[in-house]
Coordinates of N, CA, C and O in Angstrom, one line a residue:
F1 N 24.7 4.9 1.7 CA 23.7 5.7 1.5 C 24.0 7.2 2.1 O 22.6 7.7 3.0
E2 N 24.9 7.8 2.0 CA 25.2 9.1 2.7 C 23.6 10.3 2.2 O 23.3 11.1 2.9
A3 N 23.7 10.0 1.1 CA 22.6 11.3 0.0 C 21.1 11.0 0.2 O 20.3 11.2 0.0
W4 N 20.6 9.4 0.9 CA 19.4 9.1 0.9 C 18.8 9.7 2.0 O 19.3 10.0 3.4
R5 N 17.7 10.6 1.7 CA 16.8 10.8 2.8 C 15.7 10.2 2.7 O 14.7 9.9 1.7
L6 N 14.7 9.6 3.9 CA 13.2 9.3 3.7 C 12.6 10.2 4.5 O 12.3 11.2 4.8
Q7 N 11.7 10.5 3.0 CA 10.6 11.8 2.5 C 9.5 10.9 3.7 O 9.1 9.9 3.0
G8 N 8.5 12.0 4.8 CA 7.3 11.7 4.9 C 6.9 13.1 4.5 O 6.9 14.1 4.8
H9 N 5.2 12.7 3.8 CA 4.5 13.4 3.2 C 3.1 13.6 3.2 O 2.7 12.3 3.8
G10 N 2.4 14.0 2.2 CA 1.1 14.0 2.1 C 0.4 14.6 3.5 O 0.7 15.3 3.8
L11 N -0.4 13.4 4.0 CA -1.6 14.1 4.9 C -0.6 14.9 6.4 O -0.8 13.8 7.6
V12 N 0.3 15.2 6.3 CA 1.1 15.4 7.2 C 1.3 16.8 7.7 O 1.2 17.9 6.9
A13 N 1.5 17.8 9.1 CA 1.5 19.1 9.5 C 3.3 19.4 9.2 O 3.2 20.7 8.6
K14 N 3.9 18.4 9.2 CA 5.5 19.0 9.2 C 5.9 17.8 8.0 O 6.3 16.8 9.0
P15 N 6.1 18.3 6.6 CA 7.0 17.2 5.9 C 8.0 16.9 6.4 O 9.0 17.7 6.8
L16 N 9.0 15.6 6.1 CA 10.3 15.4 6.7 C 10.9 14.6 5.8 O 10.7 14.1 4.3
Q17 N 12.1 14.8 6.3 CA 13.4 14.4 5.1 C 14.2 13.9 6.9 O 15.1 15.0 6.6
L18 N 14.6 12.4 6.6 CA 15.4 12.1 7.7 C 16.4 11.3 6.5 O 16.1 10.3 6.1
S19 N 17.7 12.1 7.1 CA 18.6 10.9 6.6 C 19.0 9.4 7.7 O 17.8 9.4 8.4
L20 N 20.0 8.7 7.3 CA 20.1 7.4 8.1 C 20.6 7.5 9.6 O 19.9 6.8 10.3
P21 N 21.4 8.6 9.6 CA 21.7 9.1 11.0 C 20.4 9.5 12.0 O 20.6 9.3 12.8
D22 N 20.0 10.1 11.3 CA 18.5 10.6 11.8 C 18.1 9.8 12.4 O 17.6 9.3 13.4
L23 N 17.5 8.6 12.0 CA 16.6 7.6 11.7 C 17.1 7.3 13.2 O 16.1 6.2 13.6
K24 N 18.5 6.5 13.0 CA 19.0 5.9 13.9 C 19.4 6.9 15.5 O 19.6 5.8 15.9
A25 N 18.8 7.9 15.3 CA 19.5 8.5 16.2 C 18.2 8.9 17.1 O 17.8 9.0 18.5
L26 N 16.4 8.6 16.4 CA 15.2 8.3 17.1 C 15.5 6.7 18.0 O 16.6 5.9 17.9
A27 N 14.6 6.6 19.2 CA 14.8 5.7 19.8 C 14.4 3.9 18.8 O 13.1 4.1 18.2
A28 N 15.1 3.2 18.8 CA 15.0 1.9 18.4 C 14.2 0.9 18.6 O 14.4 0.8 20.1
R29 N 13.8 -0.3 18.2 CA 13.5 -1.4 18.9 C 14.0 -2.3 18.1 O 14.0 -2.7 16.5
S30 N 14.4 -3.6 18.5 CA 14.8 -4.8 18.2 C 13.6 -5.8 18.6 O 13.2 -5.9 19.4
Q31 N 13.6 -7.0 17.5 CA 12.3 -7.8 17.3 C 12.7 -9.0 16.3 O 13.6 -8.7 15.7
I32 N 12.6 -10.0 17.7 CA 13.1 -11.2 16.5 C 11.9 -12.1 16.2 O 10.8 -12.4 17.0
T33 N 11.7 -12.0 15.1 CA 10.2 -12.4 14.1 C 10.4 -13.1 12.8 O 11.7 -13.3 12.8
R34 N 9.3 -14.2 12.8 CA 9.5 -15.2 11.1 C 8.9 -14.1 10.0 O 7.9 -13.6 10.3
H35 N 9.2 -14.4 9.0 CA 9.0 -13.7 8.0 C 8.5 -14.9 6.9 O 9.2 -15.9 6.7
D36 N 7.1 -14.6 6.9 CA 6.2 -15.8 5.7 C 5.9 -14.8 4.8 O 5.3 -14.1 4.4
C37 N 6.7 -15.9 3.5 CA 6.5 -15.8 2.3 C 5.3 -16.3 1.3 O 4.8 -17.6 2.1
V38 N 4.4 -16.2 0.8 CA 3.4 -15.9 -0.1 C 3.5 -17.6 -0.3 O 3.2 -18.1 -1.4
E39 N 5.1 -17.5 -1.2 CA 5.6 -18.5 -1.4 C 5.9 -19.6 -1.1 O 6.3 -20.5 -1.9
G40 N 5.7 -19.6 -0.2 CA 5.6 -20.9 1.2 C 7.1 -21.1 2.0 O 7.0 -22.1 2.4
W41 N 7.9 -20.1 1.6 CA 8.8 -20.3 3.0 C 8.9 -19.4 4.0 O 7.9 -18.2 3.7
S42 N 9.3 -19.2 5.0 CA 9.6 -18.7 6.1 C 11.2 -18.9 6.5 O 12.0 -19.5 6.4
A43 N 11.8 -17.8 7.7 CA 12.9 -17.4 7.9 C 12.5 -16.6 9.3 O 12.0 -15.4 9.3
I44 N 13.9 -16.5 10.2 CA 13.5 -16.1 11.8 C 14.8 -14.7 11.4 O 16.0 -15.6 11.2
G45 N 14.5 -14.1 11.9 CA 15.3 -12.8 12.0 C 15.5 -12.1 12.7 O 14.3 -11.9 13.6
Q46 N 16.2 -10.7 13.3 CA 16.2 -9.9 14.4 C 16.6 -8.7 13.6 O 17.3 -8.8 12.9
W47 N 15.6 -8.1 13.6 CA 15.5 -6.7 13.0 C 15.5 -5.4 13.9 O 14.7 -5.5 15.1
T48 N 16.3 -4.7 13.5 CA 16.0 -3.2 14.2 C 15.8 -1.6 13.7 O 16.3 -1.7 12.6
G49 N 14.6 -1.3 14.0 CA 15.1 -0.1 13.5 C 13.7 1.0 14.4 O 13.8 0.6 15.5
V50 N 13.6 1.8 13.8 CA 12.5 2.9 14.5 C 10.8 2.7 14.4 O 10.2 2.1 12.9
P51 N 10.2 2.5 15.4 CA 9.0 2.5 15.3 C 8.1 3.6 14.4 O 8.3 4.5 14.5
L52 N 7.4 2.8 13.1 CA 7.0 3.7 12.4 C 5.8 4.8 12.7 O 6.0 5.7 12.2
G53 N 5.2 4.2 13.9 CA 4.3 5.2 14.6 C 5.3 6.4 15.1 O 4.8 7.6 15.1
E54 N 6.2 6.2 15.9 CA 6.7 7.3 15.9 C 7.7 8.8 14.6 O 7.5 9.4 15.2
V55 N 8.1 7.9 13.6 CA 8.1 9.0 12.5 C 7.0 9.7 12.4 O 6.8 10.5 11.9
L56 N 5.6 8.7 12.2 CA 4.3 9.8 12.0 C 4.0 10.9 12.9 O 3.2 11.6 12.6
K57 N 4.5 10.2 14.1 CA 4.1 11.4 15.3 C 5.1 12.6 14.7 O 4.7 13.8 15.4
L58 N 6.2 12.2 14.3 CA 7.2 13.6 14.0 C 6.5 14.4 13.5 O 6.3 15.7 13.1
A59 N 6.1 13.8 12.3 CA 5.3 14.3 10.7 C 4.1 15.2 11.0 O 3.5 16.0 10.9
G60 N 3.1 15.0 12.7 CA 1.9 15.5 12.9 C 0.9 14.6 12.1 O 0.4 15.5 10.9
L61 N 0.3 13.2 11.7 CA -1.1 13.0 10.8 C -2.0 14.1 11.0 O -2.5 14.4 12.1
A62 N -2.7 14.3 9.5 CA -3.7 14.9 9.6 C -5.0 14.1 9.9 O -4.7 12.8 10.0
S63 N -6.0 14.6 10.8 CA -6.9 14.2 11.1 C -7.7 13.0 9.7 O -8.3 12.3 10.5
N64 N -7.6 13.7 8.6 CA -8.4 12.2 7.5 C -7.2 11.3 7.2 O -7.7 10.5 6.0
A65 N -6.2 11.0 7.3 CA -5.0 10.2 7.1 C -6.0 8.9 7.7 O -6.2 8.5 9.0
R66 N -5.8 8.1 6.5 CA -6.0 6.8 7.1 C -5.0 5.6 6.5 O -5.2 4.6 6.9
Y67 N -4.6 6.0 5.7 CA -3.3 4.6 5.0 C -2.1 5.5 5.3 O -1.9 6.8 5.1
I68 N -1.1 4.5 5.4 CA 0.5 5.1 5.0 C 0.4 4.1 4.1 O 0.8 2.7 3.7
V69 N 1.6 4.6 2.7 CA 1.8 4.5 1.0 C 3.3 4.4 1.5 O 3.6 5.6 1.7
F70 N 4.1 3.2 1.3 CA 5.3 3.0 1.0 C 5.8 3.2 -0.3 O 5.4 2.1 -0.8
H71 N 6.4 4.3 -1.0 CA 6.9 4.5 -2.2 C 8.7 3.6 -2.0 O 9.3 4.3 -1.4
C72 N 9.1 2.7 -3.2 CA 10.6 2.2 -2.8 C 10.9 2.5 -4.2 O 10.2 3.0 -5.0
A73 N 12.2 2.3 -4.1 CA 13.3 2.4 -5.4 C 12.9 1.3 -6.6 O 14.1 1.6 -7.7
D74 N 12.7 -0.1 -5.6 CA 13.1 -1.1 -7.0 C 11.6 -1.0 -7.7 O 10.4 -0.6 -7.7
N75 N 12.0 -1.4 -8.6 CA 11.5 -1.6 -10.3 C 11.5 -2.9 -10.5 O 12.1 -3.7 -11.4
L76 N 10.5 -3.5 -10.3 CA 10.0 -5.0 -10.1 C 9.8 -5.5 -11.7 O 8.4 -5.2 -12.1
D77 N 11.0 -6.0 -12.2 CA 10.7 -6.8 -13.5 C 10.5 -5.5 -14.6 O 9.1 -6.5 -15.4
G78 N 10.8 -4.8 -14.5 CA 10.1 -3.6 -15.3 C 8.6 -3.4 -15.1 O 8.1 -2.1 -16.1
L79 N 7.8 -3.4 -14.3 CA 6.6 -3.1 -14.3 C 6.0 -2.0 -13.4 O 5.0 -2.0 -13.4
G80 N 7.2 -1.2 -13.1 CA 6.7 -0.4 -12.3 C 7.0 0.2 -10.9 O 7.9 -1.1 -10.7
L81 N 7.2 1.1 -10.5 CA 8.0 1.3 -9.1 C 7.3 0.7 -7.6 O 5.7 1.1 -8.2
Y82 N 7.7 -0.2 -6.7 CA 7.4 -0.9 -5.9 C 6.5 -0.1 -5.1 O 7.1 0.9 -4.6
Y83 N 5.5 -0.3 -4.3 CA 4.7 0.9 -3.5 C 4.3 -0.4 -2.5 O 3.5 -1.4 -3.0
E84 N 3.9 -0.1 -1.5 CA 3.0 -0.7 -0.6 C 2.0 0.1 0.2 O 2.4 1.3 0.5
S85 N 1.5 -0.2 1.5 CA 0.0 0.3 1.8 C -0.1 0.0 3.3 O -0.1 -1.6 3.2
I86 N -0.4 0.5 3.9 CA -1.1 -0.5 5.7 C -2.1 1.0 5.8 O -1.9 2.1 5.8
D87 N -3.2 0.4 7.1 CA -3.9 1.4 7.5 C -3.1 1.7 8.9 O -1.8 1.6 9.3
L88 N -3.4 2.2 9.3 CA -3.2 3.0 10.8 C -3.1 2.1 12.0 O -1.8 2.2 12.8
F89 N -3.7 1.3 12.1 CA -3.9 0.2 13.1 C -2.4 -0.4 13.0 O -1.8 -0.2 14.2
D90 N -2.2 -0.9 11.8 CA -0.8 -1.5 11.6 C 0.4 -0.4 11.8 O 1.5 -1.2 12.1
A91 N -0.2 0.9 11.2 CA 1.6 2.1 11.0 C 1.5 2.0 12.6 O 2.8 2.1 12.6
F92 N 0.4 2.2 13.4 CA 0.7 2.4 14.7 C 1.1 0.8 15.6 O 1.4 0.9 17.1
H93 N 1.3 -0.3 15.2 CA 1.2 -1.3 15.7 C 2.6 -1.6 16.2 O 3.8 -0.9 15.4
P94 N 3.0 -1.4 18.1 CA 4.5 -1.5 18.4 C 5.7 -2.4 17.8 O 6.6 -2.1 17.5
Q95 N 4.9 -3.1 16.8 CA 6.0 -4.3 16.2 C 6.1 -4.2 14.7 O 7.4 -4.7 13.9
T96 N 5.4 -2.7 14.2 CA 5.8 -1.9 12.7 C 7.0 -1.1 13.0 O 6.8 -0.3 13.4
I97 N 8.0 -1.4 12.4 CA 9.3 -0.6 12.2 C 9.5 -0.2 10.9 O 9.4 -1.2 9.6
L98 N 10.4 0.4 10.8 CA 11.4 1.2 9.7 C 12.7 0.7 9.9 O 13.6 1.2 10.7
A99 N 12.6 -0.8 9.4 CA 13.9 -1.4 10.0 C 15.6 -1.0 9.3 O 15.5 -0.9 8.2
Y100 N 16.9 -0.8 9.7 CA 17.7 0.0 9.5 C 19.3 -1.8 9.7 O 19.8 -1.4 9.0
A101 N 18.6 -2.5 10.7 CA 19.5 -3.6 10.6 C 19.2 -4.9 10.7 O 17.8 -5.3 10.9
M102 N 19.8 -5.9 10.5 CA 19.5 -7.4 10.7 C 20.3 -8.1 11.2 O 21.1 -8.0 10.7
N103 N 20.1 -9.3 12.5 CA 20.6 -9.6 12.8 C 21.9 -8.8 13.4 O 23.0 -9.6 12.9
G104 N 21.5 -7.9 14.0 CA 22.8 -7.1 14.7 C 24.0 -6.6 13.7 O 24.8 -5.9 14.0
R105 N 23.5 -6.5 12.3 CA 24.1 -5.8 11.4 C 23.4 -4.7 10.7 O 22.5 -4.9 10.2
P106 N 24.2 -3.8 9.7 CA 23.3 -3.1 9.0 C 22.9 -3.7 7.8 O 22.9 -4.9 7.5
L107 N 21.7 -3.0 7.6 CA 20.7 -3.7 6.6 C 21.7 -4.0 5.1 O 22.3 -3.1 4.6
E108 N 21.5 -4.7 4.7 CA 22.3 -5.6 3.1 C 21.3 -4.9 2.2 O 20.0 -5.0 2.5
I109 N 21.9 -4.8 0.6 CA 21.3 -4.1 -0.2 C 20.1 -5.5 -0.4 O 18.7 -5.3 -0.7
G110 N 20.5 -6.8 -0.4 CA 19.7 -7.9 -0.8 C 18.2 -8.0 0.3 O 17.1 -8.5 -0.3
H111 N 18.7 -7.3 1.6 CA 17.5 -7.3 2.4 C 16.7 -6.1 2.5 O 16.0 -5.8 3.2
G112 N 16.9 -4.9 1.6 CA 15.9 -4.0 1.6 C 16.9 -2.2 1.8 O 16.1 -2.0 2.0
A113 N 18.0 -2.4 1.6 CA 18.5 -1.8 2.3 C 18.5 -0.2 1.6 O 18.4 -0.5 0.1
P114 N 18.5 0.6 2.4 CA 18.8 1.2 3.5 C 17.8 1.3 5.1 O 18.6 1.5 5.6
V115 N 16.3 1.3 4.1 CA 15.4 0.8 5.4 C 14.7 0.1 4.4 O 13.9 0.1 3.4
R116 N 13.5 -1.0 5.1 CA 12.8 -1.3 5.1 C 11.9 -1.4 5.8 O 12.1 -1.0 7.2
L117 N 10.2 -1.9 5.6 CA 9.1 -1.8 6.1 C 9.4 -3.3 6.8 O 9.0 -4.1 6.3
R118 N 9.0 -3.4 8.3 CA 8.5 -4.7 8.7 C 7.1 -4.3 9.7 O 6.9 -3.7 10.1
V119 N 5.9 -5.3 8.8 CA 5.1 -5.0 9.4 C 4.1 -6.5 10.2 O 4.1 -7.0 9.3
E120 N 4.6 -6.9 11.1 CA 4.9 -8.5 11.4 C 3.6 -8.7 11.6 O 3.5 -10.2 12.0
R121 N 2.4 -8.1 11.8 CA 1.0 -9.4 11.4 C 0.7 -9.2 9.7 O -0.5 -9.9 9.8
Q122 N 1.5 -9.2 9.1 CA 1.1 -9.2 7.7 C 2.4 -10.3 7.0 O 3.3 -10.4 7.5
L123 N 1.9 -11.0 5.6 CA 2.8 -11.5 5.3 C 3.9 -11.2 4.0 O 4.0 -9.6 3.9
G124 N 5.1 -11.7 4.1 CA 6.3 -10.7 3.3 C 5.9 -9.8 2.2 O 7.2 -8.7 2.4
Y125 N 4.8 -9.6 1.4 CA 5.1 -8.9 0.5 C 4.8 -7.5 1.0 O 4.5 -6.6 0.0
K126 N 3.8 -7.2 2.2 CA 4.2 -6.3 2.4 C 4.5 -5.2 3.3 O 4.6 -4.0 3.6
H127 N 5.8 -5.9 3.3 CA 7.3 -5.6 4.1 C 8.0 -4.8 3.0 O 8.7 -5.7 2.7
A128 N 7.7 -4.0 2.3 CA 8.3 -3.0 1.1 C 10.0 -3.0 1.9 O 10.3 -2.1 3.1
K129 N 10.4 -3.0 0.7 CA 12.2 -2.7 0.4 C 12.4 -1.6 0.4 O 11.5 -0.9 -0.7
F130 N 13.4 -1.2 0.3 CA 13.9 -0.1 -0.7 C 12.8 1.3 -0.4 O 13.1 2.3 -1.3
V131 N 12.6 1.8 1.2 CA 11.8 2.6 0.9 C 12.5 4.3 1.3 O 13.6 4.0 1.0
M132 N 12.2 4.7 0.0 CA 12.5 6.0 -0.4 C 11.2 7.1 0.6 O 12.1 8.3 0.9
R133 N 10.2 6.7 -0.1 CA 8.9 7.9 0.9 C 7.8 6.8 1.5 O 7.6 6.0 1.3
V134 N 7.3 8.0 2.4 CA 6.0 7.4 3.2 C 5.1 8.7 3.2 O 5.2 9.5 3.7
E135 N 4.1 8.1 2.3 CA 3.2 9.3 2.3 C 1.9 8.9 3.2 O 1.3 7.8 2.9
A136 N 1.0 9.9 3.9 CA -0.6 9.7 4.5 C -1.3 10.1 3.5 O -1.2 10.9 3.4
A137 N -2.3 9.3 3.5 CA -3.4 9.8 2.3 C -4.6 9.0 2.8 O -4.8 8.2 4.2
E138 N -5.8 9.3 2.6 CA -7.2 9.4 2.9 C -7.9 8.3 2.1 O -8.4 7.8 2.5
S139 N -6.8 8.3 1.0 CA -7.8 7.1 -0.2 C -6.6 6.0 -1.0 O -5.4 7.0 -0.7
L140 N -6.6 5.1 -1.2 CA -5.7 4.3 -1.9 C -5.7 4.5 -3.0 O -5.3 4.0 -3.9
A141 N -7.1 4.6 -3.9 CA -7.4 5.6 -4.9 C -6.6 5.6 -6.0 O -6.1 5.7 -6.9
P142 N -5.7 6.7 -5.7 CA -4.9 7.8 -6.3 C -3.4 6.7 -6.9 O -3.0 7.3 -7.6
F143 N -3.3 5.5 -6.1 CA -1.9 5.0 -5.8 C -1.9 4.0 -6.8 O -3.0 2.7 -6.5
G144 N -0.9 3.7 -8.2 CA -1.4 2.4 -8.3 C -2.9 2.1 -9.4 O -3.5 2.9 -9.9
R145 N -3.2 1.0 -9.4 CA -4.5 0.8 -9.7 C -5.6 1.1 -8.6 O -6.7 0.6 -8.7
G146 N -5.2 1.5 -7.6 CA -6.1 1.6 -6.3 C -6.5 0.7 -5.7 O -7.5 0.7 -4.3
R147 N -5.6 -0.6 -5.5 CA -6.3 -1.8 -4.6 C -5.0 -2.0 -3.9 O -5.1 -2.5 -2.6
G148 N -3.7 -1.0 -3.3 CA -3.1 -0.5 -2.1 C -1.9 -1.0 -2.1 O -1.1 -0.7 -1.3
G149 N -1.0 -2.1 -3.5 CA 0.2 -2.3 -3.6 C 0.3 -3.3 -4.5 O -0.6 -3.2 -5.7
F150 N 1.4 -3.1 -5.0 CA 1.9 -3.6 -6.1 C 1.5 -4.7 -6.6 O 0.4 -5.6 -7.8
W151 N 1.6 -5.5 -5.3 CA 1.0 -6.9 -5.7 C -0.6 -7.0 -5.8 O -1.0 -7.8 -6.4
E152 N -1.4 -6.0 -4.5 CA -3.0 -6.2 -4.6 C -3.3 -5.4 -6.2 O -4.2 -6.4 -6.6
D153 N -2.0 -4.7 -7.3 CA -3.2 -4.5 -8.0 C -2.9 -5.5 -9.1 O -3.5 -5.3 -9.8
R154 N -2.2 -6.7 -8.9 CA -2.1 -7.7 -9.8 C -2.6 -8.8 -9.1 O -2.5 -10.3 -9.3
G155 N -3.8 -8.9 -7.7 CA -4.9 -9.7 -7.2 C -4.4 -10.6 -6.0 O -5.3 -11.3 -5.8
Y156 N -3.4 -10.0 -5.3 CA -3.2 -10.2 -4.1 C -4.4 -9.9 -3.0 O -4.7 -8.3 -3.3
A157 N -4.3 -10.3 -1.9 CA -5.6 -9.8 -1.1 C -4.6 -8.5 -0.5 O -3.0 -8.5 0.0
W158 N -5.3 -7.3 -0.2 CA -4.7 -6.5 0.6 C -4.0 -6.5 1.9 O -3.7 -5.9 2.4
Y159 N -5.5 -7.0 2.5 CA -4.9 -7.4 4.1 C -4.7 -8.9 4.1 O -5.0 -10.1 3.8
A160 N -3.2 -9.2 4.8 CA -2.6 -10.4 4.2 C -2.1 -10.9 5.6 O -1.0 -11.1 6.0
G161 N -3.1 -10.7 6.6 CA -2.8 -11.3 7.8 C -2.3 -12.1 8.0 O -3.0 -13.5 7.2
I162 N -1.6 -12.6 9.2 CA -1.0 -13.6 9.8 C -1.5 -14.6 11.0 O -1.9 -13.4 11.6

């Protein structure tokens, strides 16, 4: 992932382009949490990454920013590029991280490498994998079908709280 860069843009004062080493140089957080899937399974893992709030502080959110939209590299079943969103409450929650390691090892492709979102107050489909861009926005209307995420556009609830 030498050429990979996390882009931070949208309603920010300072657009970002962070490499994986750049992210790893920021203060990290590790947490052991349970992943709950809407398909009925769950698993416990240790995740390590940078708190999303710290990245957003680096970018300097505009006062009218209300949501953070995650644009991903995966094209699920040819239906379009995956995206997901959360509000600022979840974005700044201490357990919301951009994870680059799982169970003490670098994140593998099957788990969303190089970086995936971990938003522990939400069900699994909100935990976007293969994150390429993080965009601050005032409204979800311009994205997909305007419902806030790939699965939300297909009928899932935007707030998938657990």
